[in-house]
């Protein structure tokens, strides 16, 4: 029936183009809303004293990206008259009227910068953020997108990377990994066991998992536009491909969420919401590169394996390399994104690709080699340029806040006050007592036990932070 509908939609080319441009614009607007999802996810996953800092960084991601991508980023990515490495025109949107395509690609550029903000959360100077966000969206990401999506790029037509599993998520995740490694862990994140001399991980929990969950739902919603909009075609056969991409994305996310839910239940005995959401993200990210070339059922495989690959990289990052990544940004985006590129080389269906480009499981092999080459090129470029950028900031003393500022919280020092305020009148200046009663089923509390927590002396208005 879908095939017949596709054949019936043989319409005037100008009308088809208008419909497709409208679809791209709508998808771009939905993808822009991903910034809100990232902001809520990250704000809930950090301590309350840094919530405002996280939100303003996500706001400024979109603002900084608009400026830098307008000036040079789009020209480096898609400018005519360039070479296989970089474009060379359309700076400041000169000599082009492709405004909708600019807007769609600008949103992708902003997403790359947003990925890094979670990895360097709670200890990165705001000035450093402004610098690295500009550099990522003006140069690091646009060059990669030129390689893969511009007809002049040297990876174009060779590497399968439909919605940027490698170009957006892999590159952003690699930059996040390098940034977190150079910046160093938060105070108290790792401790050395005096008896064994081993470094022990001590997790720092976020202050509001409900905010993170809401952000997760927004990201889930936006991912359908992120992947399905990348085909930029919803007319005729394009509608079938777009629909299949959406279904694969759905299956990948669902499989990833269920995989991590079950895995953590078996491992730790709990139903872990944050890890389930990370499995959801890993599964969807893993579908980005391959969602247009695999069968819908293969989305479950991609999501299942993508979630496990994410967890493996997360464990190595934390327990072997001792790198502090508060949002698991590197493992999610670099791990999930690059794994999805591998899956394209394994599961690309002959019905959806050119002859000879089918996956290894369909008798091919050449495409897997191209995918591995793409990962090496993406990773080498992102890690190398990020090391230079973050290393320079660190050398100049512009990267990490002081210990005093970190303990105080970036909201108070950078932004003039904490995100959460509560008025408590205390004319005598005596200590206030906060009494909370725990239910019998809650841990470390007997039935009816009252747990008293003494708060420090406060003025008429006390700021609550944790």
One Martini backbone bead per residue (centre of mass of N, CA, C, O) as a GRO file, in nm:
protein
  466
    1UNK     BB    1   0.059   0.063  -0.022
    2UNK     BB    2   0.301   0.255   0.002
    3UNK     BB    3   0.392   0.218  -0.289
    4UNK     BB    4   0.134   0.336  -0.420
    5UNK     BB    5   0.156   0.610  -0.286
    6UNK     BB    6   0.429   0.685  -0.406
    7UNK     BB    7   0.333   0.672  -0.706
    8UNK     BB    8   0.096   0.889  -0.665
    9UNK     BB    9   0.330   1.121  -0.589
   10UNK     BB   10   0.359   1.245  -0.885
   11UNK     BB   11   0.484   1.557  -0.882
   12UNK     BB   12   0.575   1.852  -0.902
   13UNK     BB   13   0.893   1.952  -0.848
   14UNK     BB   14   0.831   2.223  -0.699
   15UNK     BB   15   0.639   2.100  -0.492
   16UNK     BB   16   0.834   1.890  -0.377
   17UNK     BB   17   1.044   2.094  -0.279
   18UNK     BB   18   0.857   2.246  -0.083
   19UNK     BB   19   0.789   2.006   0.097
   20UNK     BB   20   1.081   1.937   0.178
   21UNK     BB   21   1.151   2.213   0.304
   22UNK     BB   22   0.935   2.202   0.519
   23UNK     BB   23   1.038   1.948   0.657
   24UNK     BB   24   1.319   2.054   0.729
   25UNK     BB   25   1.223   2.289   0.904
   26UNK     BB   26   1.064   2.130   1.113
   27UNK     BB   27   1.298   1.949   1.200
   28UNK     BB   28   1.483   2.182   1.293
   29UNK     BB   29   1.301   2.291   1.518
   30UNK     BB   30   1.296   2.031   1.681
   31UNK     BB   31   1.606   2.010   1.714
   32UNK     BB   32   1.637   2.273   1.874
   33UNK     BB   33   1.486   2.148   2.130
   34UNK     BB   34   1.727   1.980   2.232
   35UNK     BB   35   1.848   2.195   2.418
   36UNK     BB   36   1.641   2.154   2.643
   37UNK     BB   37   1.707   1.859   2.698
   38UNK     BB   38   2.003   1.893   2.770
   39UNK     BB   39   1.963   2.093   3.000
   40UNK     BB   40   1.788   1.914   3.190
   41UNK     BB   41   1.969   1.670   3.205
   42UNK     BB   42   2.221   1.819   3.321
   43UNK     BB   43   2.100   1.972   3.563
   44UNK     BB   44   2.003   1.709   3.717
   45UNK     BB   45   2.310   1.570   3.713
   46UNK     BB   46   2.382   1.796   3.898
   47UNK     BB   47   2.440   2.019   4.120
   48UNK     BB   48   2.266   2.286   4.237
   49UNK     BB   49   2.521   2.491   4.227
   50UNK     BB   50   2.522   2.429   3.878
   51UNK     BB   51   2.252   2.470   3.714
   52UNK     BB   52   2.276   2.752   3.580
   53UNK     BB   53   2.536   2.696   3.422
   54UNK     BB   54   2.417   2.479   3.238
   55UNK     BB   55   2.185   2.646   3.109
   56UNK     BB   56   2.355   2.879   2.986
   57UNK     BB   57   2.520   2.697   2.800
   58UNK     BB   58   2.277   2.596   2.630
   59UNK     BB   59   2.192   2.871   2.532
   60UNK     BB   60   2.478   2.958   2.410
   61UNK     BB   61   2.513   2.745   2.199
   62UNK     BB   62   2.308   2.867   1.999
   63UNK     BB   63   2.436   3.153   1.982
   64UNK     BB   64   2.729   3.086   1.904
   65UNK     BB   65   2.665   2.909   1.657
   66UNK     BB   66   2.525   3.123   1.486
   67UNK     BB   67   2.774   3.304   1.451
   68UNK     BB   68   3.000   3.099   1.354
   69UNK     BB   69   2.835   2.955   1.125
   70UNK     BB   70   2.783   3.212   0.962
   71UNK     BB   71   3.069   3.312   0.903
   72UNK     BB   72   3.226   2.997   0.846
   73UNK     BB   73   3.104   2.711   0.882
   74UNK     BB   74   2.929   2.678   0.623
   75UNK     BB   75   3.163   2.730   0.424
   76UNK     BB   76   3.341   2.488   0.514
   77UNK     BB   77   3.118   2.270   0.452
   78UNK     BB   78   2.951   2.396   0.160
   79UNK     BB   79   3.144   2.540  -0.003
   80UNK     BB   80   3.249   2.654  -0.288
   81UNK     BB   81   3.575   2.611  -0.421
   82UNK     BB   82   3.718   2.386  -0.294
   83UNK     BB   83   3.800   2.081  -0.132
   84UNK     BB   84   3.825   1.771   0.021
   85UNK     BB   85   3.861   1.931   0.308
   86UNK     BB   86   3.734   2.230   0.221
   87UNK     BB   87   3.550   2.499   0.206
   88UNK     BB   88   3.507   2.832  -0.009
   89UNK     BB   89   3.217   2.966   0.086
   90UNK     BB   90   2.938   3.134   0.219
   91UNK     BB   91   3.018   3.357   0.384
   92UNK     BB   92   2.776   3.506   0.549
   93UNK     BB   93   2.572   3.412   0.317
   94UNK     BB   94   2.710   3.439   0.053
   95UNK     BB   95   2.584   3.337  -0.249
   96UNK     BB   96   2.312   3.244  -0.089
   97UNK     BB   97   1.959   3.084  -0.034
   98UNK     BB   98   2.000   2.836   0.184
   99UNK     BB   99   1.844   2.881   0.468
  100UNK     BB  100   1.725   2.610   0.560
  101UNK     BB  101   1.991   2.450   0.543
  102UNK     BB  102   2.141   2.622   0.741
  103UNK     BB  103   1.957   2.573   0.984
  104UNK     BB  104   1.986   2.268   1.000
  105UNK     BB  105   2.306   2.267   1.029
  106UNK     BB  106   2.326   2.447   1.280
  107UNK     BB  107   2.193   2.250   1.479
  108UNK     BB  108   2.414   2.038   1.455
  109UNK     BB  109   2.646   2.213   1.555
  110UNK     BB  110   2.525   2.269   1.839
  111UNK     BB  111   2.524   1.973   1.933
  112UNK     BB  112   2.828   1.929   1.947
  113UNK     BB  113   2.875   2.137   2.180
  114UNK     BB  114   2.677   2.019   2.393
  115UNK     BB  115   2.823   1.753   2.457
  116UNK     BB  116   3.067   1.884   2.616
  117UNK     BB  117   2.930   2.021   2.866
  118UNK     BB  118   2.889   1.757   3.037
  119UNK     BB  119   3.198   1.670   3.073
  120UNK     BB  120   3.276   1.980   3.210
  121UNK     BB  121   3.116   1.990   3.453
  122UNK     BB  122   3.165   2.197   3.756
  123UNK     BB  123   3.486   2.316   3.639
  124UNK     BB  124   3.435   2.523   3.410
  125UNK     BB  125   3.501   2.793   3.251
  126UNK     BB  126   3.311   3.018   3.082
  127UNK     BB  127   3.523   3.123   2.884
  128UNK     BB  128   3.600   2.845   2.773
  129UNK     BB  129   3.330   2.776   2.656
  130UNK     BB  130   3.313   3.005   2.444
  131UNK     BB  131   3.563   2.912   2.288
  132UNK     BB  132   3.502   2.608   2.222
  133UNK     BB  133   3.226   2.652   2.088
  134UNK     BB  134   3.330   2.823   1.854
  135UNK     BB  135   3.541   2.621   1.736
  136UNK     BB  136   3.352   2.382   1.682
  137UNK     BB  137   3.138   2.550   1.491
  138UNK     BB  138   3.365   2.679   1.291
  139UNK     BB  139   3.564   2.402   1.241
  140UNK     BB  140   3.561   2.106   1.338
  141UNK     BB  141   3.277   2.025   1.227
  142UNK     BB  142   3.264   2.146   0.935
  143UNK     BB  143   3.493   1.976   0.815
  144UNK     BB  144   3.358   1.701   0.854
  145UNK     BB  145   3.095   1.762   0.692
  146UNK     BB  146   3.245   1.797   0.428
  147UNK     BB  147   3.357   1.511   0.391
  148UNK     BB  148   3.056   1.360   0.401
  149UNK     BB  149   2.828   1.587   0.253
  150UNK     BB  150   3.009   1.686   0.042
  151UNK     BB  151   3.089   1.635  -0.288
  152UNK     BB  152   3.403   1.713  -0.224
  153UNK     BB  153   3.443   1.506  -0.024
  154UNK     BB  154   3.646   1.223   0.064
  155UNK     BB  155   3.383   1.056   0.199
  156UNK     BB  156   3.196   1.079  -0.023
  157UNK     BB  157   3.034   0.774  -0.106
  158UNK     BB  158   3.171   0.578   0.120
  159UNK     BB  159   3.060   0.667   0.386
  160UNK     BB  160   2.824   0.576   0.634
  161UNK     BB  161   2.639   0.888   0.753
  162UNK     BB  162   2.341   1.001   0.769
  163UNK     BB  163   2.304   1.155   1.088
  164UNK     BB  164   2.591   1.169   1.250
  165UNK     BB  165   2.728   0.948   1.431
  166UNK     BB  166   3.018   1.063   1.364
  167UNK     BB  167   3.013   1.377   1.293
  168UNK     BB  168   2.861   1.446   1.564
  169UNK     BB  169   2.889   1.233   1.800
  170UNK     BB  170   3.182   1.140   1.769
  171UNK     BB  171   3.312   1.422   1.774
  172UNK     BB  172   3.182   1.526   2.035
  173UNK     BB  173   3.283   1.287   2.214
  174UNK     BB  174   3.587   1.328   2.167
  175UNK     BB  175   3.594   1.616   2.280
  176UNK     BB  176   3.487   1.538   2.559
  177UNK     BB  177   3.712   1.346   2.638
  178UNK     BB  178   3.947   1.551   2.619
  179UNK     BB  179   3.834   1.762   2.812
  180UNK     BB  180   3.811   1.580   3.068
  181UNK     BB  181   4.109   1.490   3.077
  182UNK     BB  182   4.241   1.779   3.104
  183UNK     BB  183   4.066   1.896   3.342
  184UNK     BB  184   3.967   1.689   3.531
  185UNK     BB  185   3.842   1.606   3.821
  186UNK     BB  186   3.643   1.633   4.062
  187UNK     BB  187   3.612   1.693   4.373
  188UNK     BB  188   3.595   1.361   4.505
  189UNK     BB  189   3.568   1.148   4.266
  190UNK     BB  190   3.858   1.044   4.356
  191UNK     BB  191   4.022   0.784   4.548
  192UNK     BB  192   4.277   0.670   4.766
  193UNK     BB  193   4.368   0.371   4.888
  194UNK     BB  194   4.580   0.324   5.149
  195UNK     BB  195   4.604   0.009   5.148
  196UNK     BB  196   4.628  -0.036   4.811
  197UNK     BB  197   4.656   0.229   4.609
  198UNK     BB  198   4.383   0.258   4.484
  199UNK     BB  199   4.151   0.386   4.267
  200UNK     BB  200   3.841   0.532   4.365
  201UNK     BB  201   3.513   0.552   4.293
  202UNK     BB  202   3.298   0.854   4.364
  203UNK     BB  203   3.001   0.930   4.322
  204UNK     BB  204   2.808   1.213   4.188
  205UNK     BB  205   2.507   1.317   4.243
  206UNK     BB  206   2.234   1.441   4.142
  207UNK     BB  207   1.955   1.666   4.232
  208UNK     BB  208   1.743   1.598   3.965
  209UNK     BB  209   1.584   1.339   3.804
  210UNK     BB  210   1.333   1.472   3.685
  211UNK     BB  211   1.473   1.665   3.494
  212UNK     BB  212   1.623   1.444   3.338
  213UNK     BB  213   1.371   1.295   3.237
  214UNK     BB  214   1.251   1.528   3.076
  215UNK     BB  215   1.495   1.558   2.892
  216UNK     BB  216   1.476   1.271   2.776
  217UNK     BB  217   1.203   1.305   2.633
  218UNK     BB  218   1.291   1.535   2.446
  219UNK     BB  219   1.516   1.377   2.304
  220UNK     BB  220   1.341   1.153   2.193
  221UNK     BB  221   1.168   1.335   2.020
  222UNK     BB  222   1.406   1.478   1.855
  223UNK     BB  223   1.539   1.224   1.718
  224UNK     BB  224   1.339   1.182   1.488
  225UNK     BB  225   1.420   1.445   1.339
  226UNK     BB  226   1.722   1.403   1.321
  227UNK     BB  227   1.701   1.148   1.139
  228UNK     BB  228   1.456   1.189   0.938
  229UNK     BB  229   1.558   1.480   0.833
  230UNK     BB  230   1.832   1.393   0.682
  231UNK     BB  231   1.697   1.323   0.397
  232UNK     BB  232   1.520   1.567   0.284
  233UNK     BB  233   1.264   1.356   0.228
  234UNK     BB  234   0.880   1.321   0.176
  235UNK     BB  235   0.856   1.218  -0.124
  236UNK     BB  236   0.750   0.933  -0.201
  237UNK     BB  237   1.014   0.740  -0.143
  238UNK     BB  238   1.101   0.930   0.090
  239UNK     BB  239   0.873   0.845   0.287
  240UNK     BB  240   0.969   0.555   0.334
  241UNK     BB  241   1.250   0.616   0.442
  242UNK     BB  242   1.162   0.803   0.674
  243UNK     BB  243   0.991   0.591   0.818
  244UNK     BB  244   1.216   0.382   0.864
  245UNK     BB  245   1.399   0.564   1.030
  246UNK     BB  246   1.201   0.605   1.266
  247UNK     BB  247   1.173   0.306   1.342
  248UNK     BB  248   1.470   0.245   1.399
  249UNK     BB  249   1.498   0.457   1.621
  250UNK     BB  250   1.287   0.336   1.808
  251UNK     BB  251   1.415   0.052   1.840
  252UNK     BB  252   1.692   0.139   1.944
  253UNK     BB  253   1.598   0.285   2.203
  254UNK     BB  254   1.433   0.056   2.330
  255UNK     BB  255   1.660  -0.155   2.345
  256UNK     BB  256   1.855   0.013   2.518
  257UNK     BB  257   1.676   0.056   2.766
  258UNK     BB  258   1.620  -0.245   2.834
  259UNK     BB  259   1.909  -0.339   2.858
  260UNK     BB  260   1.995  -0.152   3.099
  261UNK     BB  261   1.775  -0.229   3.294
  262UNK     BB  262   1.856  -0.533   3.313
  263UNK     BB  263   2.159  -0.513   3.371
  264UNK     BB  264   2.139  -0.349   3.643
  265UNK     BB  265   1.955  -0.545   3.787
  266UNK     BB  266   2.157  -0.782   3.782
  267UNK     BB  267   2.408  -0.630   3.902
  268UNK     BB  268   2.250  -0.428   4.145
  269UNK     BB  269   1.925  -0.463   4.206
  270UNK     BB  270   1.810  -0.225   4.017
  271UNK     BB  271   1.600   0.037   3.888
  272UNK     BB  272   1.765   0.240   3.659
  273UNK     BB  273   1.698   0.537   3.514
  274UNK     BB  274   1.962   0.663   3.403
  275UNK     BB  275   2.063   0.403   3.257
  276UNK     BB  276   1.816   0.373   3.078
  277UNK     BB  277   1.852   0.642   2.932
  278UNK     BB  278   2.134   0.582   2.823
  279UNK     BB  279   2.039   0.345   2.654
  280UNK     BB  280   1.853   0.507   2.477
  281UNK     BB  281   2.067   0.696   2.360
  282UNK     BB  282   2.263   0.484   2.250
  283UNK     BB  283   2.062   0.353   2.053
  284UNK     BB  284   2.003   0.609   1.882
  285UNK     BB  285   2.290   0.688   1.808
  286UNK     BB  286   2.355   0.413   1.661
  287UNK     BB  287   2.139   0.479   1.422
  288UNK     BB  288   2.238   0.728   1.260
  289UNK     BB  289   2.422   0.592   1.033
  290UNK     BB  290   2.208   0.323   0.960
  291UNK     BB  291   1.887   0.382   0.931
  292UNK     BB  292   1.879   0.376   0.591
  293UNK     BB  293   2.027   0.057   0.558
  294UNK     BB  294   1.820  -0.091   0.744
  295UNK     BB  295   1.623  -0.292   0.896
  296UNK     BB  296   1.402  -0.266   1.143
  297UNK     BB  297   1.498  -0.516   1.314
  298UNK     BB  298   1.798  -0.406   1.337
  299UNK     BB  299   1.746  -0.190   1.555
  300UNK     BB  300   1.762  -0.382   1.798
  301UNK     BB  301   2.057  -0.461   1.764
  302UNK     BB  302   2.181  -0.181   1.775
  303UNK     BB  303   2.070  -0.104   2.058
  304UNK     BB  304   2.182  -0.340   2.223
  305UNK     BB  305   2.488  -0.307   2.146
  306UNK     BB  306   2.515  -0.002   2.204
  307UNK     BB  307   2.467  -0.017   2.511
  308UNK     BB  308   2.705  -0.208   2.577
  309UNK     BB  309   2.927  -0.028   2.456
  310UNK     BB  310   2.880   0.209   2.637
  311UNK     BB  311   2.937   0.069   2.908
  312UNK     BB  312   3.226  -0.015   2.848
  313UNK     BB  313   3.338   0.273   2.808
  314UNK     BB  314   3.250   0.386   3.080
  315UNK     BB  315   3.415   0.192   3.257
  316UNK     BB  316   3.694   0.262   3.147
  317UNK     BB  317   3.688   0.567   3.200
  318UNK     BB  318   3.648   0.536   3.514
  319UNK     BB  319   3.832   0.266   3.613
  320UNK     BB  320   4.098   0.311   3.428
  321UNK     BB  321   4.129   0.632   3.350
  322UNK     BB  322   3.994   0.838   3.548
  323UNK     BB  323   3.745   0.990   3.410
  324UNK     BB  324   3.538   1.274   3.442
  325UNK     BB  325   3.187   1.216   3.334
  326UNK     BB  326   2.888   1.323   3.437
  327UNK     BB  327   2.721   1.231   3.146
  328UNK     BB  328   2.862   1.026   2.956
  329UNK     BB  329   2.932   1.161   2.675
  330UNK     BB  330   3.157   0.995   2.543
  331UNK     BB  331   3.027   0.712   2.554
  332UNK     BB  332   2.766   0.781   2.408
  333UNK     BB  333   2.874   0.934   2.144
  334UNK     BB  334   3.130   0.786   2.065
  335UNK     BB  335   3.039   0.498   2.112
  336UNK     BB  336   2.761   0.500   1.967
  337UNK     BB  337   2.847   0.631   1.697
  338UNK     BB  338   3.076   0.429   1.611
  339UNK     BB  339   2.908   0.173   1.632
  340UNK     BB  340   2.705   0.249   1.409
  341UNK     BB  341   2.914   0.239   1.182
  342UNK     BB  342   2.971  -0.061   1.206
  343UNK     BB  343   2.676  -0.155   1.154
  344UNK     BB  344   2.671  -0.060   0.862
  345UNK     BB  345   2.903  -0.269   0.776
  346UNK     BB  346   2.712  -0.523   0.861
  347UNK     BB  347   2.374  -0.435   0.787
  348UNK     BB  348   2.365  -0.351   0.505
  349UNK     BB  349   2.126  -0.353   0.269
  350UNK     BB  350   2.106  -0.425  -0.067
  351UNK     BB  351   1.828  -0.257  -0.109
  352UNK     BB  352   1.978   0.032   0.016
  353UNK     BB  353   2.231  -0.005  -0.174
  354UNK     BB  354   2.489  -0.028  -0.351
  355UNK     BB  355   2.677  -0.214  -0.523
  356UNK     BB  356   2.910  -0.335  -0.276
  357UNK     BB  357   2.775  -0.190   0.009
  358UNK     BB  358   2.725  -0.417   0.171
  359UNK     BB  359   2.728  -0.597   0.434
  360UNK     BB  360   2.889  -0.856   0.584
  361UNK     BB  361   2.613  -1.026   0.637
  362UNK     BB  362   2.569  -0.998   0.295
  363UNK     BB  363   2.880  -1.043   0.167
  364UNK     BB  364   3.049  -0.822   0.235
  365UNK     BB  365   3.339  -0.565   0.324
  366UNK     BB  366   3.420  -0.289   0.216
  367UNK     BB  367   3.238  -0.109   0.399
  368UNK     BB  368   3.374  -0.170   0.667
  369UNK     BB  369   3.639  -0.037   0.590
  370UNK     BB  370   3.524   0.247   0.554
  371UNK     BB  371   3.415   0.278   0.842
  372UNK     BB  372   3.687   0.255   0.986
  373UNK     BB  373   3.814   0.492   0.845
  374UNK     BB  374   3.613   0.705   0.945
  375UNK     BB  375   3.674   0.672   1.245
  376UNK     BB  376   3.974   0.746   1.230
  377UNK     BB  377   3.933   1.029   1.113
  378UNK     BB  378   3.743   1.149   1.318
  379UNK     BB  379   3.906   1.086   1.576
  380UNK     BB  380   4.173   1.221   1.502
  381UNK     BB  381   4.063   1.505   1.460
  382UNK     BB  382   3.912   1.554   1.731
  383UNK     BB  383   4.144   1.486   1.927
  384UNK     BB  384   4.360   1.677   1.813
  385UNK     BB  385   4.207   1.954   1.817
  386UNK     BB  386   4.119   1.933   2.117
  387UNK     BB  387   4.396   1.916   2.246
  388UNK     BB  388   4.486   2.193   2.148
  389UNK     BB  389   4.258   2.361   2.269
  390UNK     BB  390   4.258   2.260   2.572
  391UNK     BB  391   4.562   2.284   2.621
  392UNK     BB  392   4.578   2.590   2.586
  393UNK     BB  393   4.379   2.670   2.805
  394UNK     BB  394   4.531   2.531   3.036
  395UNK     BB  395   4.806   2.681   3.004
  396UNK     BB  396   4.655   2.976   3.044
  397UNK     BB  397   4.430   2.942   3.276
  398UNK     BB  398   4.118   2.900   3.115
  399UNK     BB  399   3.962   2.628   3.223
  400UNK     BB  400   3.986   2.610   3.541
  401UNK     BB  401   3.872   2.639   3.834
  402UNK     BB  402   3.895   2.689   4.144
  403UNK     BB  403   3.853   2.533   4.437
  404UNK     BB  404   3.674   2.747   4.567
  405UNK     BB  405   3.467   2.766   4.333
  406UNK     BB  406   3.384   2.470   4.320
  407UNK     BB  407   3.273   2.456   4.614
  408UNK     BB  408   3.071   2.690   4.585
  409UNK     BB  409   2.993   2.740   4.289
  410UNK     BB  410   2.910   2.868   3.976
  411UNK     BB  411   2.659   3.032   4.035
  412UNK     BB  412   2.775   3.229   4.249
  413UNK     BB  413   3.037   3.325   4.093
  414UNK     BB  414   2.931   3.366   3.784
  415UNK     BB  415   2.584   3.438   3.830
  416UNK     BB  416   2.489   3.566   4.129
  417UNK     BB  417   2.348   3.279   4.201
  418UNK     BB  418   2.130   3.059   4.280
  419UNK     BB  419   1.856   2.868   4.168
  420UNK     BB  420   1.776   2.817   4.473
  421UNK     BB  421   1.518   2.957   4.690
  422UNK     BB  422   1.463   3.030   5.051
  423UNK     BB  423   1.262   3.158   5.295
  424UNK     BB  424   1.411   3.238   5.628
  425UNK     BB  425   1.329   3.335   5.932
  426UNK     BB  426   1.611   3.473   6.155
  427UNK     BB  427   1.654   3.705   6.388
  428UNK     BB  428   1.871   3.553   6.594
  429UNK     BB  429   2.080   3.359   6.433
  430UNK     BB  430   2.006   3.080   6.465
  431UNK     BB  431   1.975   2.763   6.429
  432UNK     BB  432   1.841   2.548   6.202
  433UNK     BB  433   1.585   2.292   6.175
  434UNK     BB  434   1.565   1.991   5.987
  435UNK     BB  435   1.281   1.781   5.952
  436UNK     BB  436   1.277   1.430   5.867
  437UNK     BB  437   1.062   1.167   5.767
  438UNK     BB  438   1.091   0.830   5.743
  439UNK     BB  439   1.014   0.553   5.606
  440UNK     BB  440   1.041   0.223   5.677
  441UNK     BB  441   1.149   0.140   5.377
  442UNK     BB  442   1.375   0.316   5.424
  443UNK     BB  443   1.685   0.364   5.458
  444UNK     BB  444   1.843   0.431   5.760
  445UNK     BB  445   1.540   0.382   5.905
  446UNK     BB  446   1.333   0.370   6.143
  447UNK     BB  447   1.040   0.362   6.276
  448UNK     BB  448   0.968   0.702   6.310
  449UNK     BB  449   1.223   0.833   6.244
  450UNK     BB  450   1.414   1.125   6.309
  451UNK     BB  451   1.597   1.342   6.098
  452UNK     BB  452   1.852   1.563   6.192
  453UNK     BB  453   1.947   1.880   6.036
  454UNK     BB  454   2.202   2.105   6.053
  455UNK     BB  455   2.210   2.431   5.974
  456UNK     BB  456   2.341   2.703   5.898
  457UNK     BB  457   2.365   3.012   5.937
  458UNK     BB  458   2.126   3.272   5.861
  459UNK     BB  459   1.962   3.482   5.699
  460UNK     BB  460   1.666   3.584   5.574
  461UNK     BB  461   1.810   3.455   5.318
  462UNK     BB  462   1.843   3.126   5.198
  463UNK     BB  463   2.070   2.920   5.033
  464UNK     BB  464   2.020   2.625   4.851
  465UNK     BB  465   2.275   2.369   4.841
  466UNK     BB  466   2.460   2.059   4.687
   0.00000   0.00000   0.00000
